Every structure is written in structure tokens, then in C-alpha cells.
PDB file of C-alpha atoms in Angstrom:
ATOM      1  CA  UNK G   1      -2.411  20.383   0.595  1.00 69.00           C
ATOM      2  CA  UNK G   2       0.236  20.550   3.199  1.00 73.00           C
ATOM      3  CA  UNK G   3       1.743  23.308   4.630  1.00 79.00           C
ATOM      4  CA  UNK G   4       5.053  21.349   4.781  1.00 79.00           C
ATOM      5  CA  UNK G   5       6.375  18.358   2.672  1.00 79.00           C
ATOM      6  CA  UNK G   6       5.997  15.190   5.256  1.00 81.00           C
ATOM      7  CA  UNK G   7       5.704  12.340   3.154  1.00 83.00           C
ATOM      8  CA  UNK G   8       2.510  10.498   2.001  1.00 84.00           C
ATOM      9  CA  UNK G   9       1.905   8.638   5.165  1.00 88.00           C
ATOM     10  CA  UNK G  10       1.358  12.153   6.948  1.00 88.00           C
ATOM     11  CA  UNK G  11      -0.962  13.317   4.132  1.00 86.00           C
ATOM     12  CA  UNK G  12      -2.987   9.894   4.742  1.00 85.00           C
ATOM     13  CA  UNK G  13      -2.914  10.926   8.132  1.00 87.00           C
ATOM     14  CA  UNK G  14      -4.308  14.365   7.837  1.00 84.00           C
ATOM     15  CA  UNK G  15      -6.638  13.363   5.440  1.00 83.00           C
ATOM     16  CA  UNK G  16      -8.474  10.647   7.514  1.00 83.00           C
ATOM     17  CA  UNK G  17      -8.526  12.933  10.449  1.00 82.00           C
ATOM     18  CA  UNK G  18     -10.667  15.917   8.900  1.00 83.00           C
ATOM     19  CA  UNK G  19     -12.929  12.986   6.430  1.00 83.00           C
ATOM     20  CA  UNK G  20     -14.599  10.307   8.268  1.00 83.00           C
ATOM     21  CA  UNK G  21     -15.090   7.762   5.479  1.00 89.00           C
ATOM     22  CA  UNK G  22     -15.786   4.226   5.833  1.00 94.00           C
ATOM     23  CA  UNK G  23     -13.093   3.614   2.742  1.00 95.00           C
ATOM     24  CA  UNK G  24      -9.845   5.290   1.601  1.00 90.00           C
ATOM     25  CA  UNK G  25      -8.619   4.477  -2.037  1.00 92.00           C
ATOM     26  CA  UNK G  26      -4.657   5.177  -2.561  1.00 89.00           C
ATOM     27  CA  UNK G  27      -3.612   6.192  -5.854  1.00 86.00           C
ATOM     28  CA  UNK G  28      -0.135   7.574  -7.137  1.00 77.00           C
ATOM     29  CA  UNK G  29      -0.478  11.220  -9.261  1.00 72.00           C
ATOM     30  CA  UNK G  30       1.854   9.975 -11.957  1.00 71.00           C
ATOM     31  CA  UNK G  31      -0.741   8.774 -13.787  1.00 68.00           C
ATOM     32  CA  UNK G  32       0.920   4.737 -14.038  1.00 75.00           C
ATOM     33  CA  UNK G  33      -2.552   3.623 -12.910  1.00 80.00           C
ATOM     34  CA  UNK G  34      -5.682   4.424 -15.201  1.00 83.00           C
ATOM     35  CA  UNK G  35      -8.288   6.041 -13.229  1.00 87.00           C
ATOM     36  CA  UNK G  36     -10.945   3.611 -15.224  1.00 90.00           C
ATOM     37  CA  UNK G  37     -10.512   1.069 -12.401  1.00 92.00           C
ATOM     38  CA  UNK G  38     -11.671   3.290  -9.251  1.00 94.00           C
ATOM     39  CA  UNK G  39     -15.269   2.318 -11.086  1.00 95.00           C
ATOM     40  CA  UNK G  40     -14.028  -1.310 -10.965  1.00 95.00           C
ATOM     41  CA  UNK G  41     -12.958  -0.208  -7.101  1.00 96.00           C
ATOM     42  CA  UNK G  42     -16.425   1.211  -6.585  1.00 96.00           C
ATOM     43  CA  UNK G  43     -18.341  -2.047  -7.668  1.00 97.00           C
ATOM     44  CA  UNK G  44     -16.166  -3.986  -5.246  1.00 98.00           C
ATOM     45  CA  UNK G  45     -16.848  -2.037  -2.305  1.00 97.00           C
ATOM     46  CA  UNK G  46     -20.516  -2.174  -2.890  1.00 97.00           C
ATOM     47  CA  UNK G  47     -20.107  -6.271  -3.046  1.00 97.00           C
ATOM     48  CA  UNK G  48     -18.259  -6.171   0.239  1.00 97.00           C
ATOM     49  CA  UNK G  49     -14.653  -6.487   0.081  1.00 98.00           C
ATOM     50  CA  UNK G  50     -12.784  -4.655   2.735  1.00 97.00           C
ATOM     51  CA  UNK G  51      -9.602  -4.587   1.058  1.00 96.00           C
ATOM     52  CA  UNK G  52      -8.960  -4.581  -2.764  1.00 96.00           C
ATOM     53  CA  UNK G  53      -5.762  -4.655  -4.216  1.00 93.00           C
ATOM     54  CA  UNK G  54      -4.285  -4.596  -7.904  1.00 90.00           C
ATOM     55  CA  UNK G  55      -1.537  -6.647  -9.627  1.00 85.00           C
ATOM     56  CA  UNK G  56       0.339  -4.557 -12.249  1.00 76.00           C
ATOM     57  CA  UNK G  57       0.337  -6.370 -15.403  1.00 74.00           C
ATOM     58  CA  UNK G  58       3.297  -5.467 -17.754  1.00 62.00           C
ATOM     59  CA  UNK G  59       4.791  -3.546 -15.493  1.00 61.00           C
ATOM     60  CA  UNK G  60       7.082  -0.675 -16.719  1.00 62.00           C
ATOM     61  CA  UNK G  61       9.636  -0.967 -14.069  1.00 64.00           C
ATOM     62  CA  UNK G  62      13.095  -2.452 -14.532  1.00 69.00           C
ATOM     63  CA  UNK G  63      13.448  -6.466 -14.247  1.00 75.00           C
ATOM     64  CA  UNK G  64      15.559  -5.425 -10.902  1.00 72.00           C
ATOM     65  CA  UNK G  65      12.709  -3.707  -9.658  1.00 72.00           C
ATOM     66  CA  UNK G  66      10.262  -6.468 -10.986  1.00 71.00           C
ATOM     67  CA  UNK G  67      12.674  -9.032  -9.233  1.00 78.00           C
ATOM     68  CA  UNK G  68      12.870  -7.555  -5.905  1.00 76.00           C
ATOM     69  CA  UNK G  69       8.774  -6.874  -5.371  1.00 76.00           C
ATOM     70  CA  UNK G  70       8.121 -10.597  -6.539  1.00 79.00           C
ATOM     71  CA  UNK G  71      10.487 -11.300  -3.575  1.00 81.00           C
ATOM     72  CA  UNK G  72       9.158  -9.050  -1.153  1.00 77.00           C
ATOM     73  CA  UNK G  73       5.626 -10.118  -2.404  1.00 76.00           C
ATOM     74  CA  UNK G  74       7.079 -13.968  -1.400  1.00 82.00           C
ATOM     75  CA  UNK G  75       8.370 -12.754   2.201  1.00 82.00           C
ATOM     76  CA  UNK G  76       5.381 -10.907   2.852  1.00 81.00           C
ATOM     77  CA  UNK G  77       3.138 -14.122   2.319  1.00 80.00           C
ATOM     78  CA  UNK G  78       5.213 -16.160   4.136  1.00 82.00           C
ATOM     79  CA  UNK G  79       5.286 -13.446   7.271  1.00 80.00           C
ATOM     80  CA  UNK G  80       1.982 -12.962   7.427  1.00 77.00           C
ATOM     81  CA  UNK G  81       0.521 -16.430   6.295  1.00 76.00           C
ATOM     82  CA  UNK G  82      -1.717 -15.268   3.966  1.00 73.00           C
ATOM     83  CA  UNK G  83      -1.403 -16.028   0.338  1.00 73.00           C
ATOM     84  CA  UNK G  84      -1.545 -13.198  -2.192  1.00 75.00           C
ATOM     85  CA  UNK G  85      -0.503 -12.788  -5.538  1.00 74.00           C
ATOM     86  CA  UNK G  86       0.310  -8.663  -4.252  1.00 76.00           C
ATOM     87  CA  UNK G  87       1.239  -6.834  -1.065  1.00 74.00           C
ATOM     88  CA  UNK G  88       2.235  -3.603  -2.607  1.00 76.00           C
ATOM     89  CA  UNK G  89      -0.070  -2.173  -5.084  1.00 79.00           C
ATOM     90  CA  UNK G  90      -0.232   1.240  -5.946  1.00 80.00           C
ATOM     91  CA  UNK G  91      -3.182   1.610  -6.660  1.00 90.00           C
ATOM     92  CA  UNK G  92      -5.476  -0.061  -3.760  1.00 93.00           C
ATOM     93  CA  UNK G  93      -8.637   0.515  -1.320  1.00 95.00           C
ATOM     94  CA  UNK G  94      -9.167   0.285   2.418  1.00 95.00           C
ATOM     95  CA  UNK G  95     -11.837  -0.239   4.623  1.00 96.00           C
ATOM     96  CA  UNK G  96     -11.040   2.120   6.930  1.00 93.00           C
ATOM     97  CA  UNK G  97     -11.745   0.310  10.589  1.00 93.00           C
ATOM     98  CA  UNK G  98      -8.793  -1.848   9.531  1.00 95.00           C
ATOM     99  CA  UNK G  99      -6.359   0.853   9.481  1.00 91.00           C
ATOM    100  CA  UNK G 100      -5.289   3.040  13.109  1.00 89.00           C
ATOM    101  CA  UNK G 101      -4.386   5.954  10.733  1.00 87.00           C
ATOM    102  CA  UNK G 102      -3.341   7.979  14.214  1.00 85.00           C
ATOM    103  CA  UNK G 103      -0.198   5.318  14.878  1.00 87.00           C
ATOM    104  CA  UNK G 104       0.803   5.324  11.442  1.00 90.00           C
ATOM    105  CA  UNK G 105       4.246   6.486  11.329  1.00 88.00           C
ATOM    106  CA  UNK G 106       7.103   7.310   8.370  1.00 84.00           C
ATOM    107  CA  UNK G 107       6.680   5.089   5.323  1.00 88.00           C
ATOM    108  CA  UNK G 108       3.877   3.271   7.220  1.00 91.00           C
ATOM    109  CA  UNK G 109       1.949   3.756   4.094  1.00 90.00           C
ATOM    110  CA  UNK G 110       3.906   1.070   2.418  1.00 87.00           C
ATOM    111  CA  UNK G 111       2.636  -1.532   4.601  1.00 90.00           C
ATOM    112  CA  UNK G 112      -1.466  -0.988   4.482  1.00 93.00           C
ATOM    113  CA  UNK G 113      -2.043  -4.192   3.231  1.00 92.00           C
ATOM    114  CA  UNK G 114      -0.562  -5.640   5.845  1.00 92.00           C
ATOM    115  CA  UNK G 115      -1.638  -3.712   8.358  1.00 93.00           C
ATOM    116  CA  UNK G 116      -4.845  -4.329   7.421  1.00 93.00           C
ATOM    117  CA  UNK G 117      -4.660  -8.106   7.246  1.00 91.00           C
ATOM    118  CA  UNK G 118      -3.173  -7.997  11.053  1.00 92.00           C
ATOM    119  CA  UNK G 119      -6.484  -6.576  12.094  1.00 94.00           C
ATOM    120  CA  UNK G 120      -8.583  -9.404  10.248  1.00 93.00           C
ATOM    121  CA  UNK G 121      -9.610  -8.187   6.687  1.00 94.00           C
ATOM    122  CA  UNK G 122     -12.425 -10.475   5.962  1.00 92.00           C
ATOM    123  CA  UNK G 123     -13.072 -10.360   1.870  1.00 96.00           C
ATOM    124  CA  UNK G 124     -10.035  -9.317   0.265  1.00 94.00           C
ATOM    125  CA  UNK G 125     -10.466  -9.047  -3.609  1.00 94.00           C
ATOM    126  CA  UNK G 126      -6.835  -8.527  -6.128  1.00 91.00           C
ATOM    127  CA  UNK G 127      -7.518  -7.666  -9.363  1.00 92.00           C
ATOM    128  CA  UNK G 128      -5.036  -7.676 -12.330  1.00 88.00           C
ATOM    129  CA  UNK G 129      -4.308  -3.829 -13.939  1.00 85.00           C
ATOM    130  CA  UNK G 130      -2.198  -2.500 -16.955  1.00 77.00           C
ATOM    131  CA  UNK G 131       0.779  -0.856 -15.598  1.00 70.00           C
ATOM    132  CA  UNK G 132       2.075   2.379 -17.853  1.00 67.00           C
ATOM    133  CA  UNK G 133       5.112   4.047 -17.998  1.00 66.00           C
ATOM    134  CA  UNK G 134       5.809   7.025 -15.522  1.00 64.00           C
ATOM    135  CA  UNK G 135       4.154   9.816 -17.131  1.00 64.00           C
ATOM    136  CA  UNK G 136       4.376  13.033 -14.491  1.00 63.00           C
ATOM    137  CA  UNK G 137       6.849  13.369 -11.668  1.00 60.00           C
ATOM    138  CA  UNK G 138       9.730  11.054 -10.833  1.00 62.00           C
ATOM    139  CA  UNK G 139      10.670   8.897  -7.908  1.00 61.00           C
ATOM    140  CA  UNK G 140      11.865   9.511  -4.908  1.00 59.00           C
ATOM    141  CA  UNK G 141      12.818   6.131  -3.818  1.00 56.00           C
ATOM    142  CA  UNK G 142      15.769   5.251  -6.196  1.00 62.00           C
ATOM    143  CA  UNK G 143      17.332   2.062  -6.413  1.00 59.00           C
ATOM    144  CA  UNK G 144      20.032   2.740  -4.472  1.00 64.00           C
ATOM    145  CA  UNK G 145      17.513   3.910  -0.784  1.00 65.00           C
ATOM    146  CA  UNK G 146      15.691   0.400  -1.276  1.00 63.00           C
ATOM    147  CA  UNK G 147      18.817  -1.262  -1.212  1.00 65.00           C
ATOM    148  CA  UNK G 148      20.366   0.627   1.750  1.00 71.00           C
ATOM    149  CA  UNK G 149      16.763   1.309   3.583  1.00 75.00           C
ATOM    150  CA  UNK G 150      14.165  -0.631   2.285  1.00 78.00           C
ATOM    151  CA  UNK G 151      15.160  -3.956   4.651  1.00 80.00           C
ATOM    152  CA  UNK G 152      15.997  -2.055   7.700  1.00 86.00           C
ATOM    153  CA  UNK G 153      12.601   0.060   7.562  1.00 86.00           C
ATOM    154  CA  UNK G 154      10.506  -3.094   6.914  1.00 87.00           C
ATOM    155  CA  UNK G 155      12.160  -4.839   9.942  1.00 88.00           C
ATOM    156  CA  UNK G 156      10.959  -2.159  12.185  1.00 92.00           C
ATOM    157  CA  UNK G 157       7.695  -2.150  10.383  1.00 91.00           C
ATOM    158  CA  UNK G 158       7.244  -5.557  11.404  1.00 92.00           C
ATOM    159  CA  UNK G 159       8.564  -5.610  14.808  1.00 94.00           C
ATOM    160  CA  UNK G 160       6.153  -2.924  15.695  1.00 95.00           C
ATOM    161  CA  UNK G 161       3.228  -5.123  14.127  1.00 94.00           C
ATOM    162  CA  UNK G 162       4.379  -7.621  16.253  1.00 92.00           C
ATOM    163  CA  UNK G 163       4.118  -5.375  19.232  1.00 94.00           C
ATOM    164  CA  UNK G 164       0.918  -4.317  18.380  1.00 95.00           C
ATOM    165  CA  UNK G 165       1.293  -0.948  17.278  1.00 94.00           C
ATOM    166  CA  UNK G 166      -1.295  -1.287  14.776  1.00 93.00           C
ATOM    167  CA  UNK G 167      -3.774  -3.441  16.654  1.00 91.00           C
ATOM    168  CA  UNK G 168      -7.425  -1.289  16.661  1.00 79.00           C
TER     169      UNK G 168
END
């Protein structure tokens, strides 16, 4: 728990400084992701993969929402020339030498996956998962801050990858 609200790429942050684990599994609290798959998670790890992602199935979201991650999903692939089905899963695992949590920055968290295919991910595993409805909490990135904010911050993002911010 933090002392002061900071955002979840602080919490990663503080996290990975005091636990030294080889992997670091994100999962939202709002309960849209079942829990069942961190076994499905777990068997992946043990086979290897250094980065596992899921694809929300059904998603609960709007079809504006739906819209605008298939074509962030599209940029993404095309930036980084690697062809994924998902860059922005909720619900994901890290191996943690791919990731310099100490430059991580802002909404850095947003941008794992790609951070961690800049530093050479090896076995990368996606796996589709039932998306439910919003069941605790609400959002605190509304419509209208992706629209204003979401662009300019993933600019940055990328011109620092480019720079080599994120380089191990």
C-alpha cells in the first residue's frame, strides 16, 4: 500500500524494488479478469515463455472503445514489427529482466509489452480470455483523457524507446 496515490506504474515500481522475482503478473482489482487463468499463467512460465499476454474475448467495453484498441493494437504491430493479435492486455505476465522497472515513468505501465519486446522477449505466448463486465471500482481513464491524452503520451512513450530509455 502506498502512502500516497501515484498511479500504478509507481506501485509496479515500489513493488519490484522491495521483491526480487524473476516474473511479475499484472492484474486489474475490478475483478474483469477471472483469477482461474494465473494457473493457466503459472503453467506457461514453467514451459518458458517470457512474456504472456491475454486477448479479451467478448469484451464488455463499448464498440468505441473496442474500435480504438483494435487500432492501437494495428499501430503497435506495425511500430514495433512484431505481429500480435494484443499489445494491451490487462491481465498479463513479465519476465522481469525484460523490464528496467527503475526508468519506468507515468503511465509507463501501459506500454510493458512493448517495452519488453524492445529488449528481445524470446517466447511470447497470447492466450484468448472471457472478458466480464466491470464489477468493483470505476475508471479513471474516461473516454474523453484517451482522446485528448492518450496519442500525445504514447508519442513520448515511443520517442523515449527510441532513445533508449528502456534499453537494460
Amino acid at each position: 500500500k502506498n502512502r500516497i496515490k501515484s498511479g500504478q506504474t509507481y506501485s509496479y515500481r515500489n513493488y519490484l524494488k522491495r521483491f526480487k522475482t524473476d516474473y511479475f503478473i499484472r492484474m486489474d482489482a475490478d475483478n474483469q479478469d477471472d483469477p482461474k487463468h494465473l494457473i493457466k499463467i503459472s503453467k506457461f512460465i514453467l514451459n518458458g515463455y517470457e512474456l504472456i499476454l491475454t486477448e479479451r474475448k467478448l469484451r464488455q467495453h463499448s464498440k468505441y472503445m473496442i474500435v480504438l484498441t483494435f487500432l492501437y493494437n494495428k499501430l503497435i504491430g506495425f511500430l514495433v514489427k512484431k505481429r500480435l493479435k494484443n499489445y494491451s492486455s490487462s491481465l498479463a505476465c513479465f519476465k522481469r529482466k525484460y523490464i528496467p522497472f527503475a526508468n519506468l515513468r507515468f503511465n509507463d505501465h501501459r506500454y510493458l509489452p512493448i517495452i519488453s519486446i524492445d529488449n528481445n522477449v524470446k517466447k511470447i505466448k497470447t492466450f484468448p480470455i472471457l472478458h466480464k463486465k466491470r464489477m468493483f471500482g470505476s475508471t479513471k481513464y474516461e473516454m474523453s483523457r484517451k482522446i485528448l491524452f492518450a496519442l500525445p503520451e504514447f508519442l513520448y512513450f515511443f520517442y523515449r524507446l527510441k532513445r533508449g530509455c528502456f534499453k537494460n
